[in-house]
Tab-separated table of C-alpha atoms in Angstrom:
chain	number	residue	atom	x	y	z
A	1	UNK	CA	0.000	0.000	0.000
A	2	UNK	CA	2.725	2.585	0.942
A	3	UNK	CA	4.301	1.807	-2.515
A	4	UNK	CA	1.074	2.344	-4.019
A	5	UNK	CA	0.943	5.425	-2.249
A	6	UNK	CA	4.339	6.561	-3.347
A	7	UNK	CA	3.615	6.296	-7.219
A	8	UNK	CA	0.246	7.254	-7.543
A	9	UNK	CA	0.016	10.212	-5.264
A	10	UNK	CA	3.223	12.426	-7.215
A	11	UNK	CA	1.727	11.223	-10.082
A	12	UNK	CA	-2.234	12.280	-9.534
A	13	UNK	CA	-0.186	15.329	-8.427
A	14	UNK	CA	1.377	15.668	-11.523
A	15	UNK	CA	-1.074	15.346	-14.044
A	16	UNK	CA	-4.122	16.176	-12.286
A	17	UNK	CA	-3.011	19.539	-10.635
A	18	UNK	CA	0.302	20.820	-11.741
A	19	UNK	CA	0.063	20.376	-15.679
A	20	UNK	CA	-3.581	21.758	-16.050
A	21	UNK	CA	-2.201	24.505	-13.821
A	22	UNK	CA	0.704	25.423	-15.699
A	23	UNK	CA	-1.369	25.410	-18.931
A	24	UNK	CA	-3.924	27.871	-17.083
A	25	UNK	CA	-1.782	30.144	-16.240
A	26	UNK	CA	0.176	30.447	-19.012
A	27	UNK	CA	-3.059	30.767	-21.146
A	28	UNK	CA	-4.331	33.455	-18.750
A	29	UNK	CA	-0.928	35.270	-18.996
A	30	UNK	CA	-1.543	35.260	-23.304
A	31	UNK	CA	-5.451	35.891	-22.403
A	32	UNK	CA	-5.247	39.364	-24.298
A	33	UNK	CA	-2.873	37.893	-27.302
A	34	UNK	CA	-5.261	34.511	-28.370
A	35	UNK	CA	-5.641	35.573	-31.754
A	36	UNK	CA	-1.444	35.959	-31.989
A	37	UNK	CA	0.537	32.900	-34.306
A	38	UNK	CA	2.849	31.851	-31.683
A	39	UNK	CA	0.139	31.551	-28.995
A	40	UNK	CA	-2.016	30.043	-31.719
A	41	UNK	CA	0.468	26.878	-32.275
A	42	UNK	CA	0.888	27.191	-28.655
A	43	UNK	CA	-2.151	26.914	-26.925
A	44	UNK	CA	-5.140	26.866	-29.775
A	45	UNK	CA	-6.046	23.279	-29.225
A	46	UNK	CA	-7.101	24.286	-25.875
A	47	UNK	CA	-9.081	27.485	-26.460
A	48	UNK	CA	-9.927	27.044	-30.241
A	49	UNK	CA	-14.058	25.709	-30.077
A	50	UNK	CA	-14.383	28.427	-27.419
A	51	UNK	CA	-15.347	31.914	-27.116
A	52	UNK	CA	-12.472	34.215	-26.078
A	53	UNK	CA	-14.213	35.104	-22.821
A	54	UNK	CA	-14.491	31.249	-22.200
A	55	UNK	CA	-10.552	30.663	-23.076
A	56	UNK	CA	-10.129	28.125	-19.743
A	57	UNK	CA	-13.106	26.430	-20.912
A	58	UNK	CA	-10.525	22.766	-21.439
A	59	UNK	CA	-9.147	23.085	-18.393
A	60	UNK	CA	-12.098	22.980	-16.663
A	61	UNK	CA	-13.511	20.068	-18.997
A	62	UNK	CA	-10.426	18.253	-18.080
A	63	UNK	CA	-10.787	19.036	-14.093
A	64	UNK	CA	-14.617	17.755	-14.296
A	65	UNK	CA	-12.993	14.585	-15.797
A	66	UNK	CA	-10.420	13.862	-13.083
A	67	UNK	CA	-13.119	14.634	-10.795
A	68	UNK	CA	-15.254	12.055	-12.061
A	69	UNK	CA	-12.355	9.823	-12.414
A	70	UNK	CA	-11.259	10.066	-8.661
A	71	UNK	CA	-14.485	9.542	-6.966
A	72	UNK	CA	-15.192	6.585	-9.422
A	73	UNK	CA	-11.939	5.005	-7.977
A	74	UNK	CA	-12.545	6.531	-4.424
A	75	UNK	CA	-15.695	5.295	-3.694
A	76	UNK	CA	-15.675	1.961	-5.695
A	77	UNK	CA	-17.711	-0.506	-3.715
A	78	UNK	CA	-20.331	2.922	-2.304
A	79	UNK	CA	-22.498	2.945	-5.457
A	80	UNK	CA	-24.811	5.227	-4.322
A	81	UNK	CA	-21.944	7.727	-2.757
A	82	UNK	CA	-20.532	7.393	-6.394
A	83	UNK	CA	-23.169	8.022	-8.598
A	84	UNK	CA	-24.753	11.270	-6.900
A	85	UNK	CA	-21.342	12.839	-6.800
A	86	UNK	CA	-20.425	12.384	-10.346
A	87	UNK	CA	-23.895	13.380	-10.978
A	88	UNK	CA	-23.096	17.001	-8.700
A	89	UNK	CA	-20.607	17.154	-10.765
A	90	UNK	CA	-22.442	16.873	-14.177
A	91	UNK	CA	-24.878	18.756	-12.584
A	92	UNK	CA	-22.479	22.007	-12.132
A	93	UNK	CA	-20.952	21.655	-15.395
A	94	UNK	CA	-24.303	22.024	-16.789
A	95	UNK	CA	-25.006	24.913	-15.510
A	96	UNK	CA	-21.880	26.106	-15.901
A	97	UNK	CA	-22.130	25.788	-19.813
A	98	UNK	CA	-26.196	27.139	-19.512
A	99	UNK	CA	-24.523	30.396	-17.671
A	100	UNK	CA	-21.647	31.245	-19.563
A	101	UNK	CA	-22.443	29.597	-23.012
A	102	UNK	CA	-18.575	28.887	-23.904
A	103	UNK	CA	-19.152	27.251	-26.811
A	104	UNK	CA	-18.236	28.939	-30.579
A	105	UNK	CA	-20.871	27.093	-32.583
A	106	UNK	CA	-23.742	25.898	-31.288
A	107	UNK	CA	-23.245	22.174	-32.669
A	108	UNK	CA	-20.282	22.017	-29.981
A	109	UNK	CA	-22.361	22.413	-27.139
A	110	UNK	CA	-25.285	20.024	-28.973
A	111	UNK	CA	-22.562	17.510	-28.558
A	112	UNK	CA	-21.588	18.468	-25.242
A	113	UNK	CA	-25.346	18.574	-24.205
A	114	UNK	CA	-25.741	14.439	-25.789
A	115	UNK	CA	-22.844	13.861	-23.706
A	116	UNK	CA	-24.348	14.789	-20.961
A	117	UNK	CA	-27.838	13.136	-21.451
A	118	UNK	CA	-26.231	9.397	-21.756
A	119	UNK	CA	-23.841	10.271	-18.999
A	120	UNK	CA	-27.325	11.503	-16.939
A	121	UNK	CA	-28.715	8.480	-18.415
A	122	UNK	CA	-26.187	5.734	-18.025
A	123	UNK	CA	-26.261	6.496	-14.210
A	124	UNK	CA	-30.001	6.159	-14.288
A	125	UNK	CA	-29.071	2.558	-15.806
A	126	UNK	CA	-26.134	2.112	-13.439
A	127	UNK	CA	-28.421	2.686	-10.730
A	128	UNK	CA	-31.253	0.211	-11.600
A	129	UNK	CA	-33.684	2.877	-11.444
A	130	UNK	CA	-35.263	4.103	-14.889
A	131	UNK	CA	-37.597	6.535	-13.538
A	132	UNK	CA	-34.666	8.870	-12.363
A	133	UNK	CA	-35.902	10.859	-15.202
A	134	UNK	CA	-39.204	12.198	-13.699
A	135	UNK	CA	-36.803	13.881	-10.891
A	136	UNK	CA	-35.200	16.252	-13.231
C-alpha cells in the first residue's frame, strides 16, 4: 500500500493539478494575445471551439474529468456515494455551460449537451432505477 501510495500520489499530483495549472496560467498570462501565431500553435487546441471570454473552458472540462475519475476510484464498492457525486458534478458543469455559453458554434455544445444526457442516463441505468428521469 505505501508503494502504491508513493507512485500514484506524485503522479495524480502531476497530471491532475500541476500540468492543467501550468497550462492555465500560461493561457491566462496570453489571455489578451489569443488571436497571436505563436500563442495560436501554442495553446489553440485548448481554447480554439471556445469563445475568447471562455478561453479556460478545457481546463475545466479536463478538471470535471479527473473529478469524475477520482471519486469513481474513491468510492468503488459505495455505489450510491458514487453516482450522486459524479452526478453534482455533471450537474455544475451544466449549468456552468447554460450560464456562460462557452461554446463557438452551437453544434459544440449540442454535442456536449448528448454527452451529458447518456452520462445523466447511463447512471439512471447504473443505478437500476429508470424513472430517475421524472426527478429532473
Amino acid at each position: 500500500m505505501r508503494w502504491l501510495l508513493s507512485f500514484v500520489l506524485p503522479v495524480l499530483i502531476i497530471f491532475g493539478f500541476l500540468i492543467p495549472l501550468v497550462l492555465y496560467l500560461n493561457m491566462s498570462k496570453f489571455k489578451h494575445k489569443l488571436e497571436e501565431t505563436n500563442v495560436l500553435r501554442l495553446y489553440g487546441y485548448l481554447y480554439n471551439e471556445y469563445s475568447k471570454v471562455a478561453y479556460y473552458w478545457e481546463i475545466l472540462k479536463i478538471c470535471q474529468k479527473e473529478l469524475i475519475i477520482i471519486f469513481l476510484i474513491f468510492y468503488e464498492d459505495n455505489i450510491i456515494i458514487k453516482g450522486t457525486l459524479v452526478f453534482i458534478i455533471i450537474f455544475c458543469y451544466d449549468i456552468f455551460s447554460k450560464t456562460y455559453k462557452p461554446y463557438n458554434k452551437s453544434r459544440s455544445q449540442w454535442i456536449g449537451l448528448i454527452k451529458l444526457f447518456c452520462l445523466r442516463f447511463f447512471n439512471c441505468i447504473r443505478n437500476g432505477n429508470l424513472f430517475c428521469w421524472s426527478k429532473w
